[in-house]
Coordinates of C-alpha atoms in Angstrom, one line a residue:
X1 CA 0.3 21.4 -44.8
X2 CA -2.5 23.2 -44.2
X3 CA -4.7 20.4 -44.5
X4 CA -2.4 19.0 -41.8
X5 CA -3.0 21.9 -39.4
X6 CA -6.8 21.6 -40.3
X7 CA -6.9 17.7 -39.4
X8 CA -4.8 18.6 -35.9
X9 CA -7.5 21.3 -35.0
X10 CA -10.8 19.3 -35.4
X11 CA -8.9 16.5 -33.1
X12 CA -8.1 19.3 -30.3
X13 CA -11.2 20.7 -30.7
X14 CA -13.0 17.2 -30.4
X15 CA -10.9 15.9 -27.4
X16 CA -11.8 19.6 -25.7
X17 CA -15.8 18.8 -26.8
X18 CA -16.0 15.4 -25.2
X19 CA -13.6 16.3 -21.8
X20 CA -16.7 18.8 -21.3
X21 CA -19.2 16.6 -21.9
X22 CA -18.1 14.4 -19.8
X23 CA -17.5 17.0 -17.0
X24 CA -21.5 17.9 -17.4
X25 CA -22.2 14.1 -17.5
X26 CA -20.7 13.4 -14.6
X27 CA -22.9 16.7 -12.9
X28 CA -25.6 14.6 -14.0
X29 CA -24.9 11.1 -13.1
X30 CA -24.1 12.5 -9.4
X31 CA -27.7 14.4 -9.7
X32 CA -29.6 12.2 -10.8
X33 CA -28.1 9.1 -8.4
X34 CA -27.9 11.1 -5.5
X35 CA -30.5 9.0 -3.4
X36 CA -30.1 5.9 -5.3
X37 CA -28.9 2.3 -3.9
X38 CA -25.4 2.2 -5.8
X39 CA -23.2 3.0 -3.0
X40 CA -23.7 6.4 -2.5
X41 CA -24.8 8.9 0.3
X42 CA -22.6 8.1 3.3
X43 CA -22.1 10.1 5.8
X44 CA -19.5 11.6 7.3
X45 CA -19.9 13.6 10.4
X46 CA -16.3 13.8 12.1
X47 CA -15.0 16.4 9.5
X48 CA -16.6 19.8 8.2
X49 CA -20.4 19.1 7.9
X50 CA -21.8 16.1 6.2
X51 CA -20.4 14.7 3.4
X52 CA -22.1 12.1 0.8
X53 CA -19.0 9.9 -0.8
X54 CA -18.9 6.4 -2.3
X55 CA -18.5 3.3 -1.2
X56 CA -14.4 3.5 -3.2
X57 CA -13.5 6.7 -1.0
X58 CA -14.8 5.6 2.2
X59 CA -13.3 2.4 2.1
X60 CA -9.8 4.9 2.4
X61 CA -10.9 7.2 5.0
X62 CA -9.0 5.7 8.2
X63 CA -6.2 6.5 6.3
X64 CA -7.0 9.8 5.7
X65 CA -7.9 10.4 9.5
X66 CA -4.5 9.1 9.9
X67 CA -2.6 11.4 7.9
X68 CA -4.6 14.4 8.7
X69 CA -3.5 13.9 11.8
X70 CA 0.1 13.3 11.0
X71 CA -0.2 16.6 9.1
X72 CA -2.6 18.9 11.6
X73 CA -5.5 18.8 9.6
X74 CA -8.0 16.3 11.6
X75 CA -10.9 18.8 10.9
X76 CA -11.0 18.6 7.3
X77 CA -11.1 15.3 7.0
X78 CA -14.4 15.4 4.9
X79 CA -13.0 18.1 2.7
X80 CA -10.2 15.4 1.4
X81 CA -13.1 12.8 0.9
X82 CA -15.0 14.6 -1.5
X83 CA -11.4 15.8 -3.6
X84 CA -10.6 12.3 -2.9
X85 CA -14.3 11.6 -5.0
X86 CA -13.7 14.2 -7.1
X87 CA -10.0 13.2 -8.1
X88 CA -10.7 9.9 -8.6
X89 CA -13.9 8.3 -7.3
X90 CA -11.6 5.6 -5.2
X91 CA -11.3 3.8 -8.6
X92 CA -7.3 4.7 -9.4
X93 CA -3.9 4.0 -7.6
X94 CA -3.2 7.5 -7.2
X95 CA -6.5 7.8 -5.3
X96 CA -5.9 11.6 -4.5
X97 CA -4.1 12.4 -7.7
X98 CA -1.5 14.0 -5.7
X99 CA 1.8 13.2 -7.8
X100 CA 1.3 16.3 -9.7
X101 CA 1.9 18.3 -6.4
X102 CA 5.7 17.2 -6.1
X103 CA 6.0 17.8 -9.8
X104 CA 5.6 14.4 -10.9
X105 CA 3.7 13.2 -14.1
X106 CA 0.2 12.0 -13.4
X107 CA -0.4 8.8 -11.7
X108 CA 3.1 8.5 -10.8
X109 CA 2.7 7.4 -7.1
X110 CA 2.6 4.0 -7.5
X111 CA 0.5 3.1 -4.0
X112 CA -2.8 4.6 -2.4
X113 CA -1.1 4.9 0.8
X114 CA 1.4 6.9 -0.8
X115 CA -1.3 9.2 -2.7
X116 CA -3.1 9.8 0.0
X117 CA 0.1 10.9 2.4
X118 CA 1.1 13.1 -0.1
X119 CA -2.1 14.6 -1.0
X120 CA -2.8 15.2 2.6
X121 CA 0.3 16.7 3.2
X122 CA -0.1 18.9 0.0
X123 CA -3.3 19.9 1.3
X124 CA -2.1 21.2 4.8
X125 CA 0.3 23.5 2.9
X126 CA -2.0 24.9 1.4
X127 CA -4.1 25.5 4.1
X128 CA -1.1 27.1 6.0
X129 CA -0.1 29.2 3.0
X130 CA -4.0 30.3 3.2
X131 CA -3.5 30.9 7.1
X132 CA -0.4 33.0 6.3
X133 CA -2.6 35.0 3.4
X134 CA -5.5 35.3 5.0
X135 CA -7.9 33.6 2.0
X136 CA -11.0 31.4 2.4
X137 CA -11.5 28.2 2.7
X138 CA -12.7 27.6 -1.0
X139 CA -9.7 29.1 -2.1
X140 CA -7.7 26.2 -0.4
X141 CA -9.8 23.6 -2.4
X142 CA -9.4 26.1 -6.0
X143 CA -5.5 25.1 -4.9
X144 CA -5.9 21.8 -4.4
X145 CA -6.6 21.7 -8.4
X146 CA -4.5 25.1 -9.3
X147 CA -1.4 25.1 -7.4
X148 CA -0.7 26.9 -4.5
X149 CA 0.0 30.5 -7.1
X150 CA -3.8 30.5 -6.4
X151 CA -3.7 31.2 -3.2
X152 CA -0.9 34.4 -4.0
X153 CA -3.3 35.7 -6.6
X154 CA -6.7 35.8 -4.2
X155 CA -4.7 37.2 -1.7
X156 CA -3.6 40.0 -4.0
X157 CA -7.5 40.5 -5.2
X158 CA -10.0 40.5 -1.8
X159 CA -8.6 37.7 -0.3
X160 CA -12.2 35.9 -1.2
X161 CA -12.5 33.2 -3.6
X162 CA -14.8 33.6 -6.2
X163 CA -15.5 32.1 -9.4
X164 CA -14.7 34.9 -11.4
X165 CA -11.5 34.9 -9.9
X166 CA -11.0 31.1 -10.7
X167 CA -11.9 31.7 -14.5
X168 CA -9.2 34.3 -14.5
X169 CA -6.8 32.7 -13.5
X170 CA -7.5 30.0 -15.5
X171 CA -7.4 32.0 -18.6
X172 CA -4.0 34.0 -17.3
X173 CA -2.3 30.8 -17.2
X174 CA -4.2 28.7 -20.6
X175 CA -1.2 27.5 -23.1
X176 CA 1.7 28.3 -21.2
X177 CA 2.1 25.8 -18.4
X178 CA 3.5 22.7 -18.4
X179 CA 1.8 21.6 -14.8
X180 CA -1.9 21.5 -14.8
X181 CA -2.9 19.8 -11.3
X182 CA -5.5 18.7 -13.4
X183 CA -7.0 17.8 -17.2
X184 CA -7.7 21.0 -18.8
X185 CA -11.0 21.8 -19.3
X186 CA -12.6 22.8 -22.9
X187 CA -14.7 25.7 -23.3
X188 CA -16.1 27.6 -25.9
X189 CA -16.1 30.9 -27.1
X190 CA -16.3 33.1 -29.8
X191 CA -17.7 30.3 -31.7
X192 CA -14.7 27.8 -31.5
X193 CA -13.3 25.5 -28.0
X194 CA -9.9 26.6 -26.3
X195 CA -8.5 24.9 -23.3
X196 CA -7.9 26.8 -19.6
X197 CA -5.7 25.7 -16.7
X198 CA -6.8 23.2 -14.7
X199 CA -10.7 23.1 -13.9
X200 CA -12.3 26.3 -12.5
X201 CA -15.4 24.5 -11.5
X202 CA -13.3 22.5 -9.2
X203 CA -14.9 24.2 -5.8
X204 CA -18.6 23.2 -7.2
X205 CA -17.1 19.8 -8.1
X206 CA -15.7 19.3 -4.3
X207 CA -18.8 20.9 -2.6
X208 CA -21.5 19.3 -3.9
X209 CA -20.7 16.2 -1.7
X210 CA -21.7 18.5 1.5
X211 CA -24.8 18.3 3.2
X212 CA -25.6 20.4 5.9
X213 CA -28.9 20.3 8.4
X214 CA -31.8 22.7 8.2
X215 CA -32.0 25.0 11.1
X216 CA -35.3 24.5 12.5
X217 CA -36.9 25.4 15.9
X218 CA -35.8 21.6 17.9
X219 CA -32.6 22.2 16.7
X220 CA -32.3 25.7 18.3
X221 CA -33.0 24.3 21.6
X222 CA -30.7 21.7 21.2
X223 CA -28.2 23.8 20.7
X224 CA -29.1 26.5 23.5
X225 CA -30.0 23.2 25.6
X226 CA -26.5 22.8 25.8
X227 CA -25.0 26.5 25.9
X228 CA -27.2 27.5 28.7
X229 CA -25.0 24.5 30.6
X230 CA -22.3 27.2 30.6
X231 CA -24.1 31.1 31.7
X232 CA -21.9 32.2 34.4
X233 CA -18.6 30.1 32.9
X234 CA -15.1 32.5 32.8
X235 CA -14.0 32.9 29.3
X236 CA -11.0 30.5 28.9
X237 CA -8.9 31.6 25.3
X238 CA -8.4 27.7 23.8
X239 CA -11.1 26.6 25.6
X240 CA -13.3 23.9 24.0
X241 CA -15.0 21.6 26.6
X242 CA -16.5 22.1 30.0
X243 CA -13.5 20.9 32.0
X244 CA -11.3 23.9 30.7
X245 CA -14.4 26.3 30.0
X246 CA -14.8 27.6 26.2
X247 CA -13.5 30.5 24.1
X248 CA -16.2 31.9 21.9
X249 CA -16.2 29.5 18.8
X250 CA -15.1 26.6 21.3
X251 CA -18.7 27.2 23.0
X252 CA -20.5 27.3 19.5
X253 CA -18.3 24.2 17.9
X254 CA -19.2 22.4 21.6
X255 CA -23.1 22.8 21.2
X256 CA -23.5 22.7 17.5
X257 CA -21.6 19.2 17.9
X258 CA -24.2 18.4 20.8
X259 CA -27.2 19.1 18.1
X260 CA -25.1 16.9 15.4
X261 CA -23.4 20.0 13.4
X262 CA -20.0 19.7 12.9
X263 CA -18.6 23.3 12.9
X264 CA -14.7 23.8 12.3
X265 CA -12.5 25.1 15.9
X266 CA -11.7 28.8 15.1
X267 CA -13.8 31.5 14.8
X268 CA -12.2 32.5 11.3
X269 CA -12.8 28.8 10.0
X270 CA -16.6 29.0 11.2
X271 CA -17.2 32.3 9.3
X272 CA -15.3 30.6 5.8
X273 CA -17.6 27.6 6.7
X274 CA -20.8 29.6 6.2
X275 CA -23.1 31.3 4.0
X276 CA -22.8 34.7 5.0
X277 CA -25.7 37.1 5.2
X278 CA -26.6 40.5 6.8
X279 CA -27.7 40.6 10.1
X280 CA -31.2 41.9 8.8
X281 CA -32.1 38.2 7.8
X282 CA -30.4 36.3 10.5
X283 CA -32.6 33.9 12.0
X284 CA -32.5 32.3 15.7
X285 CA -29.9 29.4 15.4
X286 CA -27.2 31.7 12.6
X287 CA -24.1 32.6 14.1
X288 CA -22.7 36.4 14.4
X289 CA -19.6 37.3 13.7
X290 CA -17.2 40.3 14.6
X291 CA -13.6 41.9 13.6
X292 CA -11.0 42.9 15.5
X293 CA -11.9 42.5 19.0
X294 CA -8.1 41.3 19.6
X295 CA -5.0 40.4 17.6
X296 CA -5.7 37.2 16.4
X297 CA -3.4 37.5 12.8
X298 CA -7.2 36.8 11.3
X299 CA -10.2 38.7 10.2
X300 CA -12.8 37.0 12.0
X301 CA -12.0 37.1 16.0
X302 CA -15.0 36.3 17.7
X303 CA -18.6 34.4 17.1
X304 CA -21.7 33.9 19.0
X305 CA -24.8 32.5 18.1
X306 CA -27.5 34.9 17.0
X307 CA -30.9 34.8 19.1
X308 CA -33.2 37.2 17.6
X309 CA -34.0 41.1 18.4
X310 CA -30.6 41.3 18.3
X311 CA -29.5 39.3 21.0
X312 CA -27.1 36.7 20.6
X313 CA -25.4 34.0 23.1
X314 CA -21.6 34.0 23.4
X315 CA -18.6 33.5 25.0
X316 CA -17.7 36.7 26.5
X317 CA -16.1 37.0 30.1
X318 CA -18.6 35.8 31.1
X319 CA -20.0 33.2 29.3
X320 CA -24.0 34.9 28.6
X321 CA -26.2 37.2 26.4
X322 CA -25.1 40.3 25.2
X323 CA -27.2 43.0 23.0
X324 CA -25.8 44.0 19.6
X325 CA -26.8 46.7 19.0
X326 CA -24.8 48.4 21.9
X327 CA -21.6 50.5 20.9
X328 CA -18.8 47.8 21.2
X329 CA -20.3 45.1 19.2
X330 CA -21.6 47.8 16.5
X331 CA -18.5 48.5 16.1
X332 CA -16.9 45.3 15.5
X333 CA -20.1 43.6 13.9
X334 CA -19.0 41.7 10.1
X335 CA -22.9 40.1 10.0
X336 CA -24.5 36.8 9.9
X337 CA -23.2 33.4 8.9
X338 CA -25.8 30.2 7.7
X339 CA -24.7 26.9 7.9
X340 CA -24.9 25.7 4.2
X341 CA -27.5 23.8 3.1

């Protein structure tokens, strides 16, 4: 018996060695091919950003588009490309792995039309839990893999995903469920492997396919080029184009798009979408953001794009400059957000 027990440990233990070598192989492979001629690095700039996906996945994304629509989600449509690469390169029937999310077992969904509905619609639950919760953006893609109890427990600790956070969670739920969203991943420790939930490195996994512009000098002026337009304009809450004027991160998602930067539509979303930093190091071309200015239900309610000497460019009533470092926006100042690199 015991020899029994022996022979089924060094089988777990060598299925759990070679699902994490693979993981860091396929790290690797998407390194080291990243500018080859295989298929890779196309871009899509409708959704969040850039995104670099293959050839198998962007074959699929007018159907995406079209069920992001369906389901409200438009702007993420490059987020559920790269899951889409992540789950399954394009290569499998259940393209976006997604008949896990109504409990089925994996691979269940027997079309990729059907995979893709369903893993769309998944994911705009999740993001309207996350609206509801207030959490981040990466959260949302952590629940993609974890389950939407993901979204409960980062609202209960900061509201901020983290990675830290992902590896607990992970551990808190190792051995005792029966629904995984995902293989488990090996680790070691403590000199021998044991399996965790679903794959805490998912959020590296997803955002690796993301490439976003440098900010330099041109680009500034692009995007002032086309602010300036507006000095003067009335502050219009919803507004997004010139025929209906602009609220504040309508103006900034109008003339980022004008320089080719595709920002997300709410301030909130723009602030999740960036690397944030203090307004110390911001440069010309960062974007500022500020709490409770108004009831929004969110964090984040307002965003301007940071000039230097702490100026900045924004959507106020009117449309113009305005000084931070006066009373009102001291008081309401979060700091600095980067595009991400």
């Amino acid at each position: 018996m015991k020899i029994m027990r022996l022979k089924i440990m060094l089988i777990t233990y060598g299925v759990g060695f070679l699902l994490f070598f693979g993981l860091l192989v396929f790290v690797a492979l998407f390194i080291s091919n990243e500018d080859d001629s295989s298929g890779r690095n196309y871009s899509d700039m409708d959704g969040v950003g850039s995104v670099s996906v293959s050839a198998g996945v962007l074959k699929h994304r007018p159907m995406v588009e079209k069920y992001a629509k369906e389901y409200g989600v438009s702007e993420y449509v490059s987020t559920l490309l790269a899951i889409m690469e992540v789950e399954s390169g394009g290569r499998l029937i259940d393209v976006m792995q997604s008949s896990e999310s109504m409990g089925l077992p994996p691979n269940t969904l027997d079309s990729e039309e059907a995979s893709i509905k369903q893993g769309v619609k998944y994911f705009a639950d999740l993001i309207q839990s996350a609206g509801s919760k207030g959490v981040d953006g990466n959260t949302v893609i952590q629940a993609y893999n974890y389950g939407g109890g993901f979204i409960d427990y980062v609202a209960q600790r900061g509201k901020r995903y983290s990675f830290d956070l992902a590896q607990s969670f992970a551990k808190k739920h190792s051995g005792g469920s029966k629904t995984t969203y995902s293989n488990p991943i090996a680790v070691k420790k403590n000199g021998g492997w044991r399996y965790l939930y679903g794959n805490m490195f998912y959020v590296d996994l997803v955002n690796q396919y993301f490439h976003s512009p440098q900010f330099d000098g041109d680009l500034v002026q692009l995007v002032m080029d086309e602010a300036l337009k507006y000095e003067g304009y009335p502050y219009v809450f919803g507004g997004d184009n010139p025929n209906t004027s602009f609220d504040c991160s309508g103006l900034t998602q109008w003339s980022y798009q004008k320089a080719g930067i595709n920002l997300p539509r709410t301030a909130q979303q723009q602030y999740d979408f960036t690397e944030h930093i203090p307004l110390s190091e911001a440069k010309p071309g960062d974007l500022v953001f500020f709490h409770s200015t108004y009831n929004s239900g969110t964090y984040v309610t307002h965003v301007g794009i940071y000039l230097g000497d702490n100026q900045m460019y924004n959507a106020g009533d009117p449309i113009g400059y305005a000084d931070l470092t006066t009373a009102y926006w001291q008081k309401h100042l979060i700091g600095a957000g980067r595009i991400k690199q």
